[in-house]
Amino acid sequence: PAPRLFRIPEARALINRMGFNNHGADAMARRLRCLGRRAGPVGVNLGKNKDTPLERAVDDYVAGVEKLGSLADYVVVNASSPNTPGLRQLQQSEPLRALLSTVRARLEEVAPARPLFLKIAPDLTSEEVESVVDVAVDVGITGLICTNTTLSRPNVSGPVAAEAGGLSGAPLAPLALQTLRQAASRARGRLALFVEMHPSIWARSGLSAADIRAELDRQQLDAVPLTPTDDPWAIEGVCLRLVPRS
């Protein structure tokens, strides 16, 4: 029930518990077919239905690939939404390997060579990030999206902070950067890494442009800005692709 989104202006943050609310894959397929010429790449973000048992989650992702894979420029396996019960368990090594392997195989049949990404949580331990990277490399997906929203509440207080849901905005930036740092260190150029965070948000979180550049230099990465997001509840969202320097 509404409300499911809570802004925290003083912290440059918001909490949402939207989940995967939408009209379904068939409706999205119709819209994508009617879209016509696209201004930029269009990706499809896949997750399991809230009422699907975890042991059958792979079926939901495969169904999404079958209906939407050929209509998207790239596909994202979202195993990190904090608003779908149990979903983050799919980031564990064996469930993740089974999920990515099955989805990649079906995507190759439906849309050969279509890029496949995994969106991960900022709340993973360093060991868990390393495990995720190892599985992603082994399976052969294109890359990782760092990161989804966090269940923690760093530097956020007041009644809104107690609302259930994922936190995004400035307080998320250090967690996202730490996850990126760990993923980049482990991947060593074997995966494309994307960040869903505007540099100005990093700066407002206490990280200066020099801090961000220094971190990219340490990891031998360059940031390539992509099309800004048009999510109506996003805060200055933009994607940066982090590419290894040649």
PDB file of C-alpha atoms in Angstrom:
ATOM      1  CA  PRO A   1       0.000   0.000   0.000  1.00  0.00           C
ATOM      2  CA  ALA A   2       1.016   3.615  -0.586  1.00  0.00           C
ATOM      3  CA  PRO A   3       3.122   5.436   0.288  1.00  0.00           C
ATOM      4  CA  ARG A   4       6.056   3.369  -0.914  1.00  0.00           C
ATOM      5  CA  LEU A   5       8.570   6.149  -1.449  1.00  0.00           C
ATOM      6  CA  PHE A   6       9.981   8.494   1.186  1.00  0.00           C
ATOM      7  CA  ARG A   7      12.284  11.416   0.425  1.00  0.00           C
ATOM      8  CA  ILE A   8      14.885  12.650   2.900  1.00  0.00           C
ATOM      9  CA  PRO A   9      15.953  16.007   1.389  1.00  0.00           C
ATOM     10  CA  GLU A  10      18.369  16.955   4.155  1.00  0.00           C
ATOM     11  CA  ALA A  11      20.338  13.743   3.509  1.00  0.00           C
ATOM     12  CA  ARG A  12      20.004  13.884  -0.293  1.00  0.00           C
ATOM     13  CA  ALA A  13      18.409  10.454  -0.054  1.00  0.00           C
ATOM     14  CA  LEU A  14      15.218   8.490  -0.392  1.00  0.00           C
ATOM     15  CA  ILE A  15      13.803   5.165   0.686  1.00  0.00           C
ATOM     16  CA  ASN A  16      11.602   3.117  -1.629  1.00  0.00           C
ATOM     17  CA  ARG A  17       9.819  -0.186  -1.343  1.00  0.00           C
ATOM     18  CA  MET A  18       8.469  -0.310  -4.877  1.00  0.00           C
ATOM     19  CA  GLY A  19       9.499  -3.864  -5.587  1.00  0.00           C
ATOM     20  CA  PHE A  20       9.016  -5.034  -9.175  1.00  0.00           C
ATOM     21  CA  ASN A  21       5.621  -3.413  -9.636  1.00  0.00           C
ATOM     22  CA  ASN A  22       4.671  -3.402 -13.333  1.00  0.00           C
ATOM     23  CA  HIS A  23       2.067  -4.646 -15.779  1.00  0.00           C
ATOM     24  CA  GLY A  24       4.000  -7.766 -16.672  1.00  0.00           C
ATOM     25  CA  ALA A  25       6.303  -9.029 -19.404  1.00  0.00           C
ATOM     26  CA  ASP A  26       3.582  -9.240 -22.062  1.00  0.00           C
ATOM     27  CA  ALA A  27       2.675  -5.575 -21.588  1.00  0.00           C
ATOM     28  CA  MET A  28       6.326  -4.569 -21.699  1.00  0.00           C
ATOM     29  CA  ALA A  29       6.875  -6.578 -24.860  1.00  0.00           C
ATOM     30  CA  ARG A  30       4.012  -4.743 -26.563  1.00  0.00           C
ATOM     31  CA  ARG A  31       5.431  -1.382 -25.525  1.00  0.00           C
ATOM     32  CA  LEU A  32       8.921  -2.225 -26.690  1.00  0.00           C
ATOM     33  CA  ARG A  33       7.606  -3.337 -30.075  1.00  0.00           C
ATOM     34  CA  CYS A  34       5.762  -0.019 -30.416  1.00  0.00           C
ATOM     35  CA  LEU A  35       8.684   2.081 -29.241  1.00  0.00           C
ATOM     36  CA  GLY A  36      10.066   2.759 -32.679  1.00  0.00           C
ATOM     37  CA  ARG A  37      13.383   4.528 -32.972  1.00  0.00           C
ATOM     38  CA  ARG A  38      15.201   4.649 -29.645  1.00  0.00           C
ATOM     39  CA  ALA A  39      17.178   7.615 -28.364  1.00  0.00           C
ATOM     40  CA  GLY A  40      19.620   5.293 -26.626  1.00  0.00           C
ATOM     41  CA  PRO A  41      20.117   1.721 -25.426  1.00  0.00           C
ATOM     42  CA  VAL A  42      17.086   0.121 -23.778  1.00  0.00           C
ATOM     43  CA  GLY A  43      17.734  -2.522 -21.165  1.00  0.00           C
ATOM     44  CA  VAL A  44      15.395  -4.971 -19.484  1.00  0.00           C
ATOM     45  CA  ASN A  45      15.772  -5.494 -15.738  1.00  0.00           C
ATOM     46  CA  LEU A  46      14.552  -8.954 -14.684  1.00  0.00           C
ATOM     47  CA  GLY A  47      13.586 -10.205 -11.233  1.00  0.00           C
ATOM     48  CA  LYS A  48      11.424 -12.939  -9.817  1.00  0.00           C
ATOM     49  CA  ASN A  49       7.790 -12.453  -8.850  1.00  0.00           C
ATOM     50  CA  LYS A  50       7.199 -11.854  -5.168  1.00  0.00           C
ATOM     51  CA  ASP A  51       5.039 -14.974  -4.827  1.00  0.00           C
ATOM     52  CA  THR A  52       7.387 -17.304  -6.724  1.00  0.00           C
ATOM     53  CA  PRO A  53       9.222 -19.709  -4.376  1.00  0.00           C
ATOM     54  CA  LEU A  54      12.963 -19.162  -4.360  1.00  0.00           C
ATOM     55  CA  GLU A  55      13.591 -22.667  -5.662  1.00  0.00           C
ATOM     56  CA  ARG A  56      11.629 -21.744  -8.810  1.00  0.00           C
ATOM     57  CA  ALA A  57      13.093 -18.272  -9.247  1.00  0.00           C
ATOM     58  CA  VAL A  58      15.132 -19.268 -12.294  1.00  0.00           C
ATOM     59  CA  ASP A  59      11.900 -20.028 -14.153  1.00  0.00           C
ATOM     60  CA  ASP A  60      10.777 -16.403 -13.793  1.00  0.00           C
ATOM     61  CA  TYR A  61      14.046 -15.043 -15.168  1.00  0.00           C
ATOM     62  CA  VAL A  62      13.984 -17.452 -18.096  1.00  0.00           C
ATOM     63  CA  ALA A  63      10.382 -16.494 -18.879  1.00  0.00           C
ATOM     64  CA  GLY A  64      11.447 -12.850 -18.905  1.00  0.00           C
ATOM     65  CA  VAL A  65      14.299 -13.602 -21.286  1.00  0.00           C
ATOM     66  CA  GLU A  66      12.006 -15.523 -23.622  1.00  0.00           C
ATOM     67  CA  LYS A  67       9.503 -12.665 -23.833  1.00  0.00           C
ATOM     68  CA  LEU A  68      11.838  -9.668 -23.733  1.00  0.00           C
ATOM     69  CA  GLY A  69      15.394 -10.707 -24.533  1.00  0.00           C
ATOM     70  CA  SER A  70      15.157 -10.110 -28.266  1.00  0.00           C
ATOM     71  CA  LEU A  71      13.503  -6.706 -27.742  1.00  0.00           C
ATOM     72  CA  ALA A  72      16.180  -5.268 -25.443  1.00  0.00           C
ATOM     73  CA  ASP A  73      19.647  -3.943 -26.185  1.00  0.00           C
ATOM     74  CA  TYR A  74      20.891  -5.602 -23.004  1.00  0.00           C
ATOM     75  CA  VAL A  75      19.457  -7.708 -20.181  1.00  0.00           C
ATOM     76  CA  VAL A  76      19.998  -7.320 -16.432  1.00  0.00           C
ATOM     77  CA  VAL A  77      19.585 -10.103 -13.886  1.00  0.00           C
ATOM     78  CA  ASN A  78      18.481  -8.296 -10.741  1.00  0.00           C
ATOM     79  CA  ALA A  79      19.305 -10.521  -7.779  1.00  0.00           C
ATOM     80  CA  SER A  80      19.643  -7.658  -5.317  1.00  0.00           C
ATOM     81  CA  SER A  81      16.330  -5.867  -4.867  1.00  0.00           C
ATOM     82  CA  PRO A  82      15.795  -5.496  -1.109  1.00  0.00           C
ATOM     83  CA  ASN A  83      12.031  -5.396  -1.554  1.00  0.00           C
ATOM     84  CA  THR A  84      11.478  -8.930  -2.857  1.00  0.00           C
ATOM     85  CA  PRO A  85      11.635 -11.430   0.020  1.00  0.00           C
ATOM     86  CA  GLY A  86      14.535 -13.848  -0.279  1.00  0.00           C
ATOM     87  CA  LEU A  87      15.786 -12.463  -3.592  1.00  0.00           C
ATOM     88  CA  ARG A  88      19.243 -11.556  -2.322  1.00  0.00           C
ATOM     89  CA  GLN A  89      19.888 -15.182  -1.432  1.00  0.00           C
ATOM     90  CA  LEU A  90      20.366 -15.709  -5.171  1.00  0.00           C
ATOM     91  CA  GLN A  91      23.695 -13.862  -4.861  1.00  0.00           C
ATOM     92  CA  GLN A  92      25.154 -16.845  -3.014  1.00  0.00           C
ATOM     93  CA  SER A  93      27.660 -18.774  -5.096  1.00  0.00           C
ATOM     94  CA  GLU A  94      25.772 -21.915  -6.123  1.00  0.00           C
ATOM     95  CA  PRO A  95      22.300 -20.388  -6.638  1.00  0.00           C
ATOM     96  CA  LEU A  96      23.941 -17.559  -8.568  1.00  0.00           C
ATOM     97  CA  ARG A  97      25.871 -19.921 -10.796  1.00  0.00           C
ATOM     98  CA  ALA A  98      22.726 -21.886 -11.596  1.00  0.00           C
ATOM     99  CA  LEU A  99      20.761 -18.701 -12.272  1.00  0.00           C
ATOM    100  CA  LEU A 100      23.324 -16.998 -14.506  1.00  0.00           C
ATOM    101  CA  SER A 101      24.210 -20.158 -16.408  1.00  0.00           C
ATOM    102  CA  THR A 102      20.583 -20.919 -17.214  1.00  0.00           C
ATOM    103  CA  VAL A 103      19.690 -17.350 -18.129  1.00  0.00           C
ATOM    104  CA  ARG A 104      22.786 -16.905 -20.297  1.00  0.00           C
ATOM    105  CA  ALA A 105      22.139 -20.146 -22.175  1.00  0.00           C
ATOM    106  CA  ARG A 106      18.541 -19.185 -22.920  1.00  0.00           C
ATOM    107  CA  LEU A 107      19.476 -15.619 -23.866  1.00  0.00           C
ATOM    108  CA  GLU A 108      22.006 -16.967 -26.374  1.00  0.00           C
ATOM    109  CA  GLU A 109      19.195 -18.940 -27.975  1.00  0.00           C
ATOM    110  CA  VAL A 110      16.723 -16.047 -27.990  1.00  0.00           C
ATOM    111  CA  ALA A 111      19.103 -13.189 -28.770  1.00  0.00           C
ATOM    112  CA  PRO A 112      22.658 -14.309 -29.552  1.00  0.00           C
ATOM    113  CA  ALA A 113      25.443 -12.014 -28.331  1.00  0.00           C
ATOM    114  CA  ARG A 114      23.039  -9.859 -26.312  1.00  0.00           C
ATOM    115  CA  PRO A 115      24.938  -8.344 -23.320  1.00  0.00           C
ATOM    116  CA  LEU A 116      23.969  -9.804 -19.947  1.00  0.00           C
ATOM    117  CA  PHE A 117      24.598  -8.008 -16.665  1.00  0.00           C
ATOM    118  CA  LEU A 118      24.117  -8.797 -12.985  1.00  0.00           C
ATOM    119  CA  LYS A 119      22.960  -6.088 -10.571  1.00  0.00           C
ATOM    120  CA  ILE A 120      24.386  -6.615  -7.100  1.00  0.00           C
ATOM    121  CA  ALA A 121      23.728  -5.313  -3.600  1.00  0.00           C
ATOM    122  CA  PRO A 122      25.918  -2.825  -1.709  1.00  0.00           C
ATOM    123  CA  ASP A 123      25.483  -4.847   1.482  1.00  0.00           C
ATOM    124  CA  LEU A 124      27.648  -7.803   0.433  1.00  0.00           C
ATOM    125  CA  THR A 125      30.782  -8.608   2.398  1.00  0.00           C
ATOM    126  CA  SER A 126      34.124  -8.408   0.599  1.00  0.00           C
ATOM    127  CA  GLU A 127      34.212 -12.220   0.427  1.00  0.00           C
ATOM    128  CA  GLU A 128      30.729 -12.268  -1.084  1.00  0.00           C
ATOM    129  CA  VAL A 129      31.691  -9.663  -3.699  1.00  0.00           C
ATOM    130  CA  GLU A 130      34.696 -11.766  -4.674  1.00  0.00           C
ATOM    131  CA  SER A 131      32.504 -14.850  -4.964  1.00  0.00           C
ATOM    132  CA  VAL A 132      29.999 -12.991  -7.151  1.00  0.00           C
ATOM    133  CA  VAL A 133      32.775 -11.762  -9.436  1.00  0.00           C
ATOM    134  CA  ASP A 134      34.269 -15.252  -9.732  1.00  0.00           C
ATOM    135  CA  VAL A 135      30.909 -16.744 -10.690  1.00  0.00           C
ATOM    136  CA  ALA A 136      30.199 -13.940 -13.180  1.00  0.00           C
ATOM    137  CA  VAL A 137      33.564 -14.448 -14.867  1.00  0.00           C
ATOM    138  CA  ASP A 138      33.203 -18.235 -14.929  1.00  0.00           C
ATOM    139  CA  VAL A 139      29.735 -18.095 -16.461  1.00  0.00           C
ATOM    140  CA  GLY A 140      30.824 -15.497 -18.995  1.00  0.00           C
ATOM    141  CA  ILE A 141      28.352 -12.677 -18.500  1.00  0.00           C
ATOM    142  CA  THR A 142      29.202  -9.189 -19.716  1.00  0.00           C
ATOM    143  CA  GLY A 143      29.489  -7.357 -16.410  1.00  0.00           C
ATOM    144  CA  LEU A 144      28.125  -6.079 -13.125  1.00  0.00           C
ATOM    145  CA  ILE A 145      25.957  -3.108 -12.172  1.00  0.00           C
ATOM    146  CA  CYS A 146      27.090  -1.591  -8.871  1.00  0.00           C
ATOM    147  CA  THR A 147      24.810  -1.275  -6.985  1.00  0.00           C
ATOM    148  CA  ASN A 148      21.212  -1.621  -5.908  1.00  0.00           C
ATOM    149  CA  THR A 149      19.853   0.199  -2.851  1.00  0.00           C
ATOM    150  CA  THR A 150      20.951  -0.605   0.697  1.00  0.00           C
ATOM    151  CA  LEU A 151      19.056  -1.963   3.663  1.00  0.00           C
ATOM    152  CA  SER A 152      21.389  -0.091   6.015  1.00  0.00           C
ATOM    153  CA  ARG A 153      20.768   3.501   7.117  1.00  0.00           C
ATOM    154  CA  PRO A 154      24.165   5.248   7.169  1.00  0.00           C
ATOM    155  CA  ASN A 155      23.973   8.889   8.263  1.00  0.00           C
ATOM    156  CA  VAL A 156      20.174   8.909   8.087  1.00  0.00           C
ATOM    157  CA  SER A 157      17.943   9.545  11.083  1.00  0.00           C
ATOM    158  CA  GLY A 158      14.392  10.502  11.935  1.00  0.00           C
ATOM    159  CA  PRO A 159      11.070   8.717  11.549  1.00  0.00           C
ATOM    160  CA  VAL A 160      11.456   8.157   7.812  1.00  0.00           C
ATOM    161  CA  ALA A 161      14.669   6.197   8.399  1.00  0.00           C
ATOM    162  CA  ALA A 162      12.596   3.485  10.097  1.00  0.00           C
ATOM    163  CA  GLU A 163      10.522   2.877   6.962  1.00  0.00           C
ATOM    164  CA  ALA A 164      11.098  -0.463   5.260  1.00  0.00           C
ATOM    165  CA  GLY A 165      12.773  -0.389   1.867  1.00  0.00           C
ATOM    166  CA  GLY A 166      16.018   0.354   0.101  1.00  0.00           C
ATOM    167  CA  LEU A 167      17.981   3.554   0.695  1.00  0.00           C
ATOM    168  CA  SER A 168      19.556   5.427  -2.213  1.00  0.00           C
ATOM    169  CA  GLY A 169      21.180   8.809  -2.735  1.00  0.00           C
ATOM    170  CA  ALA A 170      24.202  10.341  -1.037  1.00  0.00           C
ATOM    171  CA  PRO A 171      24.370   7.912   1.933  1.00  0.00           C
ATOM    172  CA  LEU A 172      24.620   5.012  -0.512  1.00  0.00           C
ATOM    173  CA  ALA A 173      27.658   6.414  -2.338  1.00  0.00           C
ATOM    174  CA  PRO A 174      30.420   5.157  -0.009  1.00  0.00           C
ATOM    175  CA  LEU A 175      28.885   1.671   0.060  1.00  0.00           C
ATOM    176  CA  ALA A 176      28.539   1.598  -3.726  1.00  0.00           C
ATOM    177  CA  LEU A 177      32.104   2.811  -4.166  1.00  0.00           C
ATOM    178  CA  GLN A 178      33.410   0.180  -1.770  1.00  0.00           C
ATOM    179  CA  THR A 179      31.549  -2.544  -3.652  1.00  0.00           C
ATOM    180  CA  LEU A 180      32.911  -1.191  -6.924  1.00  0.00           C
ATOM    181  CA  ARG A 181      36.431  -1.133  -5.477  1.00  0.00           C
ATOM    182  CA  GLN A 182      36.196  -4.767  -4.406  1.00  0.00           C
ATOM    183  CA  ALA A 183      34.630  -5.895  -7.687  1.00  0.00           C
ATOM    184  CA  ALA A 184      37.208  -4.073  -9.805  1.00  0.00           C
ATOM    185  CA  SER A 185      40.078  -5.480  -7.768  1.00  0.00           C
ATOM    186  CA  ARG A 186      38.786  -9.020  -8.197  1.00  0.00           C
ATOM    187  CA  ALA A 187      37.663  -8.747 -11.822  1.00  0.00           C
ATOM    188  CA  ARG A 188      40.899  -7.167 -13.106  1.00  0.00           C
ATOM    189  CA  GLY A 189      39.373  -6.117 -16.400  1.00  0.00           C
ATOM    190  CA  ARG A 190      37.491  -9.346 -17.047  1.00  0.00           C
ATOM    191  CA  LEU A 191      34.071  -7.743 -16.521  1.00  0.00           C
ATOM    192  CA  ALA A 192      32.488  -4.452 -17.529  1.00  0.00           C
ATOM    193  CA  LEU A 193      31.514  -2.525 -14.392  1.00  0.00           C
ATOM    194  CA  PHE A 194      28.728   0.033 -14.290  1.00  0.00           C
ATOM    195  CA  VAL A 195      27.899   2.524 -11.550  1.00  0.00           C
ATOM    196  CA  GLU A 196      24.384   3.944 -11.069  1.00  0.00           C
ATOM    197  CA  MET A 197      25.413   7.082  -9.235  1.00  0.00           C
ATOM    198  CA  HIS A 198      25.980  10.669 -10.365  1.00  0.00           C
ATOM    199  CA  PRO A 199      29.401  12.109  -9.429  1.00  0.00           C
ATOM    200  CA  SER A 200      27.678  15.030  -7.715  1.00  0.00           C
ATOM    201  CA  ILE A 201      26.039  12.553  -5.336  1.00  0.00           C
ATOM    202  CA  TRP A 202      29.431  11.084  -4.561  1.00  0.00           C
ATOM    203  CA  ALA A 203      30.703  14.591  -3.833  1.00  0.00           C
ATOM    204  CA  ARG A 204      27.811  15.410  -1.486  1.00  0.00           C
ATOM    205  CA  SER A 205      28.526  12.204   0.403  1.00  0.00           C
ATOM    206  CA  GLY A 206      31.963  13.558   1.314  1.00  0.00           C
ATOM    207  CA  LEU A 207      33.815  12.089  -1.671  1.00  0.00           C
ATOM    208  CA  SER A 208      35.380  14.778  -3.843  1.00  0.00           C
ATOM    209  CA  ALA A 209      35.981  14.521  -7.573  1.00  0.00           C
ATOM    210  CA  ALA A 210      39.676  14.059  -6.730  1.00  0.00           C
ATOM    211  CA  ASP A 211      38.792  11.143  -4.439  1.00  0.00           C
ATOM    212  CA  ILE A 212      36.817   9.480  -7.216  1.00  0.00           C
ATOM    213  CA  ARG A 213      39.559  10.036  -9.785  1.00  0.00           C
ATOM    214  CA  ALA A 214      42.197   8.692  -7.390  1.00  0.00           C
ATOM    215  CA  GLU A 215      40.148   5.546  -6.858  1.00  0.00           C
ATOM    216  CA  LEU A 216      39.742   5.035 -10.611  1.00  0.00           C
ATOM    217  CA  ASP A 217      43.489   5.556 -11.059  1.00  0.00           C
ATOM    218  CA  ARG A 218      44.247   2.947  -8.412  1.00  0.00           C
ATOM    219  CA  GLN A 219      42.026   0.470 -10.218  1.00  0.00           C
ATOM    220  CA  GLN A 220      43.318   1.505 -13.677  1.00  0.00           C
ATOM    221  CA  LEU A 221      39.792   2.364 -14.797  1.00  0.00           C
ATOM    222  CA  ASP A 222      38.239   5.105 -16.901  1.00  0.00           C
ATOM    223  CA  ALA A 223      34.642   6.278 -16.463  1.00  0.00           C
ATOM    224  CA  VAL A 224      32.468   6.683 -19.538  1.00  0.00           C
ATOM    225  CA  PRO A 225      29.117   8.450 -18.921  1.00  0.00           C
ATOM    226  CA  LEU A 226      26.034   6.830 -20.423  1.00  0.00           C
ATOM    227  CA  THR A 227      22.479   8.045 -20.929  1.00  0.00           C
ATOM    228  CA  PRO A 228      21.040   9.638 -17.741  1.00  0.00           C
ATOM    229  CA  THR A 229      18.220   7.732 -16.134  1.00  0.00           C
ATOM    230  CA  ASP A 230      14.682   9.086 -16.401  1.00  0.00           C
ATOM    231  CA  ASP A 231      13.394   7.318 -13.293  1.00  0.00           C
ATOM    232  CA  PRO A 232      10.931   9.837 -11.798  1.00  0.00           C
ATOM    233  CA  TRP A 233      12.084   9.104  -8.256  1.00  0.00           C
ATOM    234  CA  ALA A 234      15.821   9.031  -8.932  1.00  0.00           C
ATOM    235  CA  ILE A 235      18.206  11.638  -7.565  1.00  0.00           C
ATOM    236  CA  GLU A 236      20.460  12.899 -10.351  1.00  0.00           C
ATOM    237  CA  GLY A 237      20.950   9.383 -11.629  1.00  0.00           C
ATOM    238  CA  VAL A 238      23.356   8.562 -14.397  1.00  0.00           C
ATOM    239  CA  CYS A 239      25.263   5.436 -15.368  1.00  0.00           C
ATOM    240  CA  LEU A 240      29.026   5.418 -15.701  1.00  0.00           C
ATOM    241  CA  ARG A 241      30.713   2.550 -17.469  1.00  0.00           C
ATOM    242  CA  LEU A 242      34.083   1.793 -15.892  1.00  0.00           C
ATOM    243  CA  VAL A 243      36.463   0.383 -18.481  1.00  0.00           C
ATOM    244  CA  PRO A 244      40.016  -0.943 -17.994  1.00  0.00           C
ATOM    245  CA  ARG A 245      42.722   1.304 -19.410  1.00  0.00           C
ATOM    246  CA  SER A 246      44.651  -0.099 -22.336  1.00  0.00           C
TER     247      SER A 246
END
